[in-house]
CSV table of C-alpha atoms and ligand atoms in Angstrom, one decimal:
chain,number,residue,atom,x,y,z
A,1,MET,CA,12.4,29.4,24.6
A,2,LYS,CA,10.6,26.0,25.0
A,3,ASN,CA,10.1,23.4,22.4
A,4,ARG,CA,7.3,20.9,22.8
A,5,GLN,CA,8.0,17.5,21.3
A,6,ILE,CA,6.2,14.1,21.1
A,7,ILE,CA,8.4,11.1,21.8
A,8,LEU,CA,7.8,7.4,21.4
A,9,VAL,CA,7.6,5.7,24.8
A,10,THR,CA,6.5,2.1,24.0
A,11,ARG,CA,6.4,0.0,20.8
A,12,PRO,CA,2.7,-0.7,20.2
A,13,GLU,CA,1.2,-4.2,20.1
A,14,GLY,CA,-1.4,-4.2,17.4
A,15,LEU,CA,-3.3,-0.9,17.0
A,16,PRO,CA,-1.2,2.0,18.5
A,17,LYS,CA,-2.6,3.9,21.4
A,18,ALA,CA,-2.1,7.4,22.7
A,19,ALA,CA,-0.1,6.1,25.7
A,20,ASP,CA,2.6,4.8,23.3
A,21,PHE,CA,3.6,8.5,22.9
A,22,ARG,CA,4.3,11.3,25.4
A,23,LEU,CA,4.5,15.1,25.1
A,24,ILE,CA,7.7,16.6,26.6
A,25,GLU,CA,9.1,20.1,26.8
A,26,SER,CA,12.8,20.9,26.2
A,27,GLU,CA,14.9,24.0,26.0
A,28,MET,CA,15.3,25.5,22.5
A,29,ARG,CA,18.6,27.2,21.8
A,30,ALA,CA,19.1,30.0,19.3
A,31,PRO,CA,20.5,29.2,15.8
A,32,ASP,CA,24.3,29.4,15.3
A,33,GLU,CA,26.0,31.1,12.4
A,34,GLY,CA,24.9,29.2,9.2
A,35,GLN,CA,21.7,28.0,10.8
A,36,PHE,CA,18.0,29.0,11.0
A,37,LEU,CA,15.1,28.5,13.3
A,38,VAL,CA,11.9,27.0,11.9
A,39,ARG,CA,8.4,27.0,13.5
A,40,THR,CA,6.3,23.9,12.5
A,41,GLU,CA,3.1,25.0,10.9
A,42,PHE,CA,1.7,21.5,9.9
A,43,LEU,CA,2.9,18.0,10.5
A,44,SER,CA,1.9,14.9,8.6
A,45,VAL,CA,0.6,11.6,10.0
A,46,ASP,CA,1.0,8.7,7.5
A,47,PRO,CA,0.3,5.0,7.6
A,48,TYR,CA,4.1,4.2,7.0
A,49,MET,CA,4.8,5.5,10.5
A,50,ARG,CA,3.3,2.3,11.9
A,51,GLY,CA,6.3,0.5,10.4
A,52,ARG,CA,8.7,3.0,12.0
A,53,ILE,CA,7.5,2.4,15.5
A,54,GLY,CA,7.5,-1.4,15.4
A,55,ASP,CA,10.7,-3.5,15.4
A,56,GLN,CA,10.3,-5.2,12.0
A,57,GLU,CA,13.0,-4.9,9.3
A,58,SER,CA,12.7,-1.8,7.2
A,59,TYR,CA,14.7,0.5,4.9
A,60,ALA,CA,15.2,2.8,7.9
A,61,GLU,CA,16.1,2.3,11.5
A,62,PRO,CA,13.0,2.3,13.7
A,63,VAL,CA,12.4,5.3,15.9
A,64,ALA,CA,14.2,4.7,19.2
A,65,LEU,CA,12.3,4.7,22.4
A,66,GLY,CA,12.6,8.2,23.9
A,67,ASP,CA,13.2,9.8,20.5
A,68,VAL,CA,11.1,12.5,18.8
A,69,MET,CA,8.5,10.9,16.5
A,70,VAL,CA,9.5,11.2,12.9
A,71,GLY,CA,7.5,12.5,10.0
A,72,GLY,CA,7.0,15.1,7.3
A,73,THR,CA,6.7,18.7,8.3
A,74,VAL,CA,6.2,22.2,6.8
A,75,GLY,CA,7.1,25.4,8.6
A,76,THR,CA,8.1,29.0,8.6
A,77,VAL,CA,11.6,30.4,9.1
A,78,LEU,CA,11.4,32.6,12.2
A,79,GLU,CA,15.0,33.7,12.5
A,80,SER,CA,18.0,33.1,10.3
A,81,ARG,CA,21.8,33.3,10.4
A,82,HIS,CA,22.0,31.4,7.1
A,83,PRO,CA,22.8,33.4,3.9
A,84,ASP,CA,20.1,31.6,1.7
A,85,TYR,CA,17.2,31.5,4.2
A,86,HIS,CA,15.3,34.5,5.5
A,87,ALA,CA,12.5,35.0,8.1
A,88,GLY,CA,9.2,34.3,6.5
A,89,ASP,CA,10.5,31.6,4.1
A,90,VAL,CA,8.3,28.5,4.0
A,91,VAL,CA,10.3,25.2,4.2
A,92,VAL,CA,9.4,21.5,4.1
A,93,GLY,CA,11.3,18.7,5.7
A,94,TYR,CA,11.3,15.8,8.0
A,95,TRP,CA,11.9,17.2,11.5
A,96,GLY,CA,9.0,15.2,13.1
A,97,TRP,CA,6.5,15.9,15.9
A,98,GLN,CA,7.8,19.0,17.5
A,99,GLU,CA,7.1,22.7,17.5
A,100,TYR,CA,10.5,24.0,16.4
A,101,THR,CA,13.6,22.8,14.7
A,102,ILE,CA,17.1,24.3,13.8
A,103,SER,CA,18.5,23.5,10.4
A,104,ASP,CA,21.6,24.3,8.4
A,105,GLY,CA,19.6,23.8,5.2
A,106,HIS,CA,20.9,20.4,4.1
A,107,ASP,CA,17.8,18.5,5.2
A,108,ILE,CA,15.1,21.0,4.2
A,109,GLN,CA,13.6,22.3,0.9
A,110,ARG,CA,12.0,25.6,0.2
A,111,PHE,CA,8.3,25.5,-0.7
A,112,ASP,CA,6.8,27.9,-3.3
A,113,THR,CA,3.5,29.0,-1.8
A,114,SER,CA,2.6,30.7,-5.1
A,115,LEU,CA,1.8,27.1,-6.3
A,116,ALA,CA,-0.6,26.2,-3.6
A,117,PRO,CA,-1.1,26.6,0.2
A,118,MET,CA,1.8,25.3,2.3
A,119,SER,CA,-0.2,22.3,3.7
A,120,THR,CA,-0.1,20.8,0.2
A,121,ALA,CA,3.7,20.2,0.6
A,122,LEU,CA,2.6,17.3,2.8
A,123,GLY,CA,-0.2,16.1,0.6
A,124,VAL,CA,-1.0,16.6,-3.1
A,125,LEU,CA,2.4,18.2,-3.8
A,126,GLY,CA,4.2,16.1,-1.3
A,127,MET,CA,5.0,12.4,-0.6
A,128,PRO,CA,1.4,11.1,-1.1
A,129,GLY,CA,1.0,13.0,-4.4
A,130,MET,CA,4.3,11.7,-5.6
A,131,THR,CA,3.2,8.2,-4.6
A,132,ALA,CA,0.0,8.4,-6.6
A,133,TYR,CA,1.6,9.9,-9.6
A,134,PHE,CA,4.6,7.4,-10.0
A,135,GLY,CA,2.7,4.4,-8.7
A,136,LEU,CA,-0.1,4.8,-11.1
A,137,LEU,CA,1.7,6.1,-14.2
A,138,ASP,CA,5.1,4.2,-14.0
A,139,ILE,CA,4.0,1.0,-12.3
A,140,GLY,CA,0.4,0.8,-13.3
A,141,GLN,CA,0.9,2.2,-16.9
A,142,PRO,CA,-2.8,2.8,-17.5
A,143,GLU,CA,-4.1,3.2,-21.1
A,144,PRO,CA,-7.1,5.2,-22.2
A,145,GLY,CA,-10.3,3.2,-21.9
A,146,GLU,CA,-8.8,0.7,-19.4
A,147,THR,CA,-10.5,0.2,-16.0
A,148,VAL,CA,-8.5,1.3,-13.0
A,149,PHE,CA,-9.7,0.1,-9.5
A,150,VAL,CA,-8.2,1.8,-6.5
A,151,SER,CA,-8.6,0.6,-2.9
A,152,GLY,CA,-8.4,3.2,-0.1
A,153,ALA,CA,-9.8,5.6,-2.7
A,154,ALA,CA,-10.8,8.5,-0.4
A,155,GLY,CA,-7.4,8.8,1.3
A,156,ALA,CA,-4.5,11.1,0.4
A,157,VAL,CA,-2.9,8.7,-2.2
A,158,GLY,CA,-6.1,7.0,-3.4
A,159,SER,CA,-8.0,10.2,-4.2
A,160,MET,CA,-5.1,11.4,-6.4
A,161,VAL,CA,-4.8,8.0,-8.1
A,162,GLY,CA,-8.4,8.1,-9.2
A,163,GLN,CA,-8.3,11.6,-10.5
A,164,ILE,CA,-5.1,11.1,-12.4
A,165,ALA,CA,-6.6,7.9,-13.9
A,166,LYS,CA,-9.6,10.0,-15.1
A,167,ILE,CA,-7.3,12.6,-16.6
A,168,LYS,CA,-5.6,9.7,-18.5
A,169,GLY,CA,-9.0,8.6,-20.0
A,170,CYS,CA,-9.6,5.6,-17.8
A,171,ILE,CA,-12.8,4.2,-16.3
A,172,VAL,CA,-12.2,4.6,-12.6
A,173,ALA,CA,-13.7,2.7,-9.6
A,174,GLY,CA,-12.8,2.6,-6.0
A,175,SER,CA,-13.5,1.4,-2.5
A,176,ALA,CA,-13.6,3.4,0.8
A,177,GLY,CA,-14.8,2.9,4.3
A,178,SER,CA,-18.1,4.9,4.4
A,179,GLN,CA,-21.1,6.0,2.3
A,180,ALA,CA,-20.0,9.6,2.8
A,181,LYS,CA,-16.6,8.8,1.3
A,182,VAL,CA,-18.3,7.0,-1.6
A,183,GLN,CA,-20.5,10.0,-2.3
A,184,HIS,CA,-17.4,12.2,-2.3
A,185,LEU,CA,-15.7,9.9,-4.8
A,186,LEU,CA,-18.7,9.9,-7.1
A,187,THR,CA,-19.8,13.6,-6.9
A,188,ASP,CA,-16.6,15.5,-6.2
A,189,LEU,CA,-13.8,13.5,-7.7
A,190,GLY,CA,-15.5,12.1,-10.9
A,191,PHE,CA,-15.2,8.4,-10.1
A,192,ASP,CA,-17.4,6.2,-12.3
A,193,ALA,CA,-18.2,3.8,-9.5
A,194,ALA,CA,-17.5,3.2,-5.9
A,195,PHE,CA,-18.6,1.2,-2.9
A,196,SER,CA,-18.1,1.1,0.9
A,197,TYR,CA,-16.2,-2.0,1.8
A,198,LYS,CA,-17.5,-1.7,5.4
A,199,ASP,CA,-21.1,-1.9,4.3
A,200,VAL,CA,-20.9,-5.0,2.1
A,201,THR,CA,-19.6,-8.5,2.6
A,202,ASP,CA,-19.5,-10.0,-0.9
A,203,TYR,CA,-16.7,-8.0,-2.5
A,204,THR,CA,-16.6,-10.2,-5.6
A,205,THR,CA,-20.2,-9.4,-6.5
A,206,TRP,CA,-19.6,-5.7,-6.0
A,207,LEU,CA,-16.5,-5.7,-8.1
A,208,ARG,CA,-18.3,-7.3,-11.0
A,209,GLU,CA,-21.0,-4.6,-10.8
A,210,MET,CA,-18.5,-1.7,-10.4
A,211,CYS,CA,-16.1,-2.9,-13.1
A,212,PRO,CA,-18.2,-4.6,-15.8
A,213,GLN,CA,-15.3,-4.7,-18.2
A,214,GLY,CA,-12.9,-6.3,-15.6
A,215,ILE,CA,-9.9,-4.6,-14.0
A,216,ASP,CA,-6.8,-3.7,-16.0
A,217,VAL,CA,-5.0,-1.8,-13.2
A,218,TYR,CA,-5.5,-2.5,-9.5
A,219,TYR,CA,-3.9,0.2,-7.4
A,220,ASP,CA,-3.7,-1.5,-4.0
A,221,ASN,CA,-3.5,0.6,-0.8
A,222,VAL,CA,-5.1,-1.9,1.4
A,223,GLY,CA,-4.4,-5.6,0.9
A,224,GLY,CA,-6.3,-8.3,2.8
A,225,PRO,CA,-9.7,-9.8,1.7
A,226,LEU,CA,-10.5,-7.0,-0.7
A,227,THR,CA,-7.3,-7.6,-2.6
A,228,ASP,CA,-8.1,-11.4,-2.7
A,229,ALA,CA,-11.4,-10.5,-4.4
A,230,VAL,CA,-9.8,-8.2,-6.9
A,231,PHE,CA,-7.5,-11.0,-8.0
A,232,THR,CA,-10.5,-13.0,-9.2
A,233,HIS,CA,-11.7,-10.1,-11.5
A,234,ILE,CA,-8.5,-9.0,-13.3
A,235,ASN,CA,-8.2,-8.9,-17.0
A,236,GLN,CA,-5.5,-10.3,-19.3
A,237,ARG,CA,-2.2,-8.4,-18.8
A,238,ALA,CA,-3.5,-6.7,-15.7
A,239,ARG,CA,-1.1,-4.7,-13.6
A,240,ILE,CA,-1.3,-4.7,-9.8
A,241,VAL,CA,0.4,-1.8,-8.1
A,242,VAL,CA,1.3,-2.9,-4.6
A,243,CYS,CA,1.4,0.5,-2.9
A,244,GLY,CA,0.2,-0.2,0.6
A,245,GLN,CA,-1.3,-3.0,2.8
A,246,ILE,CA,-2.8,-1.0,5.6
A,247,ASP,CA,-5.2,-3.9,6.4
A,248,GLN,CA,-2.1,-5.7,7.7
A,249,TYR,CA,-0.1,-2.9,9.5
A,250,ASN,CA,-1.5,-3.7,13.0
A,251,ALA,CA,-1.6,-7.4,12.6
A,252,THR,CA,0.0,-9.2,15.5
A,253,ARG,CA,0.6,-12.4,13.5
A,254,PRO,CA,1.8,-12.5,9.9
A,255,ALA,CA,-0.9,-12.9,7.3
A,256,ARG,CA,-1.1,-16.1,5.3
A,257,GLY,CA,-0.8,-15.8,1.6
A,258,PRO,CA,-0.9,-14.4,-1.0
A,259,ARG,CA,-2.7,-17.5,-2.1
A,260,LEU,CA,-4.5,-16.4,-5.3
A,261,LEU,CA,-1.5,-16.1,-7.5
A,262,TRP,CA,-3.1,-18.6,-9.8
A,263,HIS,CA,-5.0,-15.7,-11.3
A,264,LEU,CA,-1.8,-14.0,-12.2
A,265,ILE,CA,-0.8,-17.0,-14.3
A,266,VAL,CA,-4.0,-17.4,-16.1
A,267,LYS,CA,-4.2,-13.6,-16.8
A,268,ARG,CA,-0.5,-13.1,-17.5
A,269,ALA,CA,-0.7,-10.4,-14.9
A,270,ARG,CA,2.0,-8.5,-13.1
A,271,ALA,CA,2.0,-7.4,-9.5
A,272,GLU,CA,4.8,-5.0,-8.5
A,273,GLY,CA,5.6,-3.3,-5.2
A,274,PHE,CA,7.3,0.1,-5.2
A,275,LEU,CA,8.6,2.8,-2.8
A,276,VAL,CA,8.0,6.4,-3.7
A,277,PHE,CA,11.6,7.3,-2.6
A,278,ASP,CA,12.9,5.4,-5.7
A,279,PHE,CA,11.4,8.3,-7.8
A,280,ALA,CA,13.0,11.1,-5.8
A,281,HIS,CA,15.0,12.2,-8.9
A,282,ARG,CA,11.7,12.8,-10.7
A,283,TYR,CA,9.7,14.6,-7.9
A,284,ARG,CA,10.0,18.0,-9.7
A,285,GLU,CA,8.4,16.6,-12.8
A,286,ALA,CA,5.4,15.3,-10.8
A,287,GLN,CA,5.1,18.5,-8.7
A,288,GLU,CA,5.0,20.7,-11.8
A,289,GLN,CA,2.4,18.5,-13.4
A,290,ILE,CA,0.2,18.2,-10.3
A,291,ALA,CA,0.5,22.0,-9.7
A,292,GLN,CA,-0.7,22.6,-13.2
A,293,TRP,CA,-3.6,20.2,-12.8
A,294,LEU,CA,-4.5,22.1,-9.6
A,295,GLN,CA,-4.4,25.5,-11.3
A,296,GLU,CA,-6.5,24.1,-14.2
A,297,GLY,CA,-9.1,22.7,-11.7
A,298,LYS,CA,-8.5,19.2,-13.1
A,299,VAL,CA,-7.6,17.8,-9.6
A,300,LYS,CA,-9.1,18.5,-6.3
A,301,TYR,CA,-7.9,17.7,-2.8
A,302,ARG,CA,-9.3,17.4,0.7
A,303,GLU,CA,-7.5,17.8,4.0
A,304,THR,CA,-8.7,16.7,7.4
A,305,ILE,CA,-6.9,19.0,9.9
A,306,VAL,CA,-6.8,18.7,13.7
A,307,ASP,CA,-5.3,21.3,15.9
A,308,GLY,CA,-2.4,21.2,18.3
A,309,LEU,CA,0.8,19.1,18.6
A,310,GLU,CA,-0.8,17.1,21.4
A,311,SER,CA,-3.4,15.8,18.8
A,312,ALA,CA,-0.8,14.1,16.7
A,313,PRO,CA,-1.0,10.6,18.3
A,314,GLU,CA,-4.8,10.5,18.0
A,315,ALA,CA,-4.7,11.8,14.4
A,316,PHE,CA,-2.2,9.0,13.6
A,317,ILE,CA,-4.3,6.3,15.2
A,318,GLY,CA,-7.4,7.7,13.4
A,319,LEU,CA,-5.8,6.7,10.0
A,320,PHE,CA,-6.6,3.1,11.0
A,321,ARG,CA,-10.2,3.9,11.8
A,322,GLY,CA,-10.6,5.9,8.6
A,323,ASP,CA,-11.3,9.2,10.4
A,324,ASN,CA,-9.7,11.2,7.5
A,325,LEU,CA,-11.1,12.3,4.2
A,326,GLY,CA,-8.1,13.1,2.0
A,327,LYS,CA,-4.9,14.0,3.7
A,328,GLN,CA,-4.7,13.9,7.5
A,329,LEU,CA,-2.7,16.8,8.9
A,330,VAL,CA,-2.0,18.3,12.3
A,331,ARG,CA,-1.9,22.1,12.5
A,332,VAL,CA,0.8,22.8,15.1
A,333,ALA,CA,1.3,26.6,15.1
A,334,SER,CA,-1.6,28.4,16.8
A,335,GLU,CA,-1.7,31.6,14.8
B,401,NAP,P1,-4.8,7.5,3.7
B,401,NAP,O1,-5.4,6.7,2.6
B,401,NAP,O2,-5.0,9.0,3.6
B,401,NAP,O3,-5.3,7.1,5.1
B,401,NAP,C1,-5.4,5.7,5.5
B,401,NAP,C2,-6.8,5.2,5.0
B,401,NAP,O4,-6.8,3.8,5.0
B,401,NAP,C3,-7.9,5.5,6.1
B,401,NAP,O5,-8.5,6.8,5.8
B,401,NAP,C4,-8.9,4.4,5.9
B,401,NAP,O6,-9.9,4.8,5.1
B,401,NAP,C5,-8.1,3.3,5.2
B,401,NAP,N1,-8.0,2.1,6.1
B,401,NAP,C6,-7.5,2.0,7.3
B,401,NAP,N2,-7.6,0.7,7.7
B,401,NAP,C7,-8.1,0.0,6.7
B,401,NAP,C8,-8.3,-1.4,6.5
B,401,NAP,N3,-8.1,-2.3,7.5
B,401,NAP,N4,-8.8,-1.8,5.3
B,401,NAP,C9,-9.1,-0.9,4.3
B,401,NAP,N5,-8.8,0.4,4.5
B,401,NAP,C10,-8.3,0.8,5.6
B,401,NAP,O7,-3.3,7.2,3.7
B,401,NAP,P2,-2.2,7.4,2.5
B,401,NAP,O8,-1.1,8.2,3.1
B,401,NAP,O9,-3.0,7.9,1.4
B,401,NAP,O10,-1.7,6.0,2.3
B,401,NAP,C11,-2.5,5.0,1.6
B,401,NAP,C12,-1.7,3.7,1.4
B,401,NAP,O11,-0.6,4.0,0.6
B,401,NAP,C13,-1.2,3.2,2.7
B,401,NAP,O12,-1.3,1.7,2.6
B,401,NAP,C14,0.3,3.6,2.7
B,401,NAP,O13,1.0,2.7,3.5
B,401,NAP,C15,0.6,3.5,1.2
B,401,NAP,N6,1.7,4.3,0.8
B,401,NAP,C16,2.7,3.7,0.2
B,401,NAP,C17,3.8,4.5,-0.3
B,401,NAP,C18,4.9,3.8,-1.0
B,401,NAP,O14,6.0,4.4,-1.2
B,401,NAP,N7,4.7,2.5,-1.4
B,401,NAP,C19,3.9,5.8,0.0
B,401,NAP,C20,2.8,6.4,0.6
B,401,NAP,C21,1.7,5.7,1.0
B,401,NAP,P3,-11.3,4.0,5.0
B,401,NAP,O15,-12.3,4.8,5.6
B,401,NAP,O16,-11.5,3.8,3.5
B,401,NAP,O17,-11.1,2.7,5.7
B,402,FER,C1,4.4,3.3,3.2
B,402,FER,C2,4.4,2.0,3.5
B,402,FER,C3,5.7,1.4,3.6
B,402,FER,C4,5.5,4.0,2.9
B,402,FER,C5,6.8,3.4,3.0
B,402,FER,C6,6.8,2.1,3.3
B,402,FER,C7,6.5,6.1,2.3
B,402,FER,C8,8.1,1.5,3.4
B,402,FER,C9,8.4,0.6,4.4
B,402,FER,C10,9.7,0.0,4.6
B,402,FER,O1,10.6,0.0,3.7
B,402,FER,O2,9.9,-0.6,5.7
B,402,FER,O3,3.2,3.9,3.2
B,402,FER,O4,5.4,5.4,2.6
C-alpha cells in the first residue's frame, strides 16, 4: 500500500508558496501487534504553521526540511491489532499532511461522533474552539454588558469568540476582511456591529462608531495597525487578549513597536498573551460546554473545505489571503 505525504522542501521567505512543499509517495507497512492503521479524513491548516516552517525560536522544533508537514488530523481506524481500537473508530491526532498513519494509541484520542461531525474535532470542538473559550473567558474575563471587540472575527477562533461573548451577555463587535464576512457576522452569528478592515482606512473612526461605549475586552487575532487603533479606544481596566498576530507572520523584518503602551497606563489596562496548550488539562470542560451550546443551537460554525491532500499547501497559503470563512479544512479521503 502507498502513502501520499506532503513534505517541506524550503523555508519560505515572506508569504509561503506552493513550491515550498512537495507531494511524495512512500510505502505503507501493515500495523504490528499493539498498533492500528488510520486513514486521514480531514487535515487542518492553521496560522501557527507559519511559525513551524520558519527558523525563529518557538516552543517546538521547526519542521525539518524533508519531513512530513505537521498539523492536526482526524481519521478512521481501518485495521487494528490494538486491544482498545477497532476498525471504524474515529480518532483525532497530530500526524500531519499524509493519507495514513500507524499509531500505538499514545498520541491519539478517540472522537465521539455523537457530539458533532468528525470535522469539528479540528474546529469548534478542537484547538481553535479551545483557544476561543479559554482566551476569552480566562484571559479576557468579560462581564455582562461589557463591549468585546474581536479582530479576525470571521475565522475559526474569532467566530467562536464573538458567539461566546454574546452568550455571556456582552455587546460584540468585530472586524473581518470582506463585506460578505461582515454580513455573516451580523446576520448569522449575532454580532452587534462589524466592519471590513480591507474596505476602510480610518480604523479609529470605525471603532468609535462600532463601539460607542468603548472597548472593555479586545480579543486580538491580528495585530498591526488595527491593534494600534484599538489601543486608542479602550476603556478603564480593559483587557487585551493577545491570541494571534497574523498581520506579522509573513513579515520579513521585525515590526517596530508596540508603541502605544501609553494607553495601557492611562486606562490601567492589561494585555496578556497566552497559548491554548496551557489549558490542556481543562479541554474536556470546554468541549462539553461547546458541544452543549451546539446542541442547543446557541453557537454555529462554518467550515471551508477543499478536497485532496495535494490542496493542503494552497489551503494553508489561503489563510493569509482570507480565503476561508470559519475553519479551513482539507478533506483527504475521497469517499
Ligand atoms: P482563521 O481566523 O480561521 O484564519 C486566518 C484569518 O486571518 C483569515 O481568514 C483572514 O481573514 C485573516 N487574516 C489573514 N491575514 C491578515 C492580516 N494581515 N490582517 C488581518 N487579518 C488577516 O485562523 P484561526 O485558526 O482562527 O486563528 C486566528 C488567530 O488566532 C491567528 O492569529 C492564530 O495564530 C491565533 N491562534 C492562537 C492560538 C494561541 O494558542 N494563542 C491558538 C490558535 C490560533 P480576513 O478575511 O478577515 O482577513
Ligand atoms: C498560534 C500562534 C502561535 C498558535 C500557537 C503559537 C496553537 C505558538 C507559537 C510558538 O510558541 O512559537 O496560532 O496556535
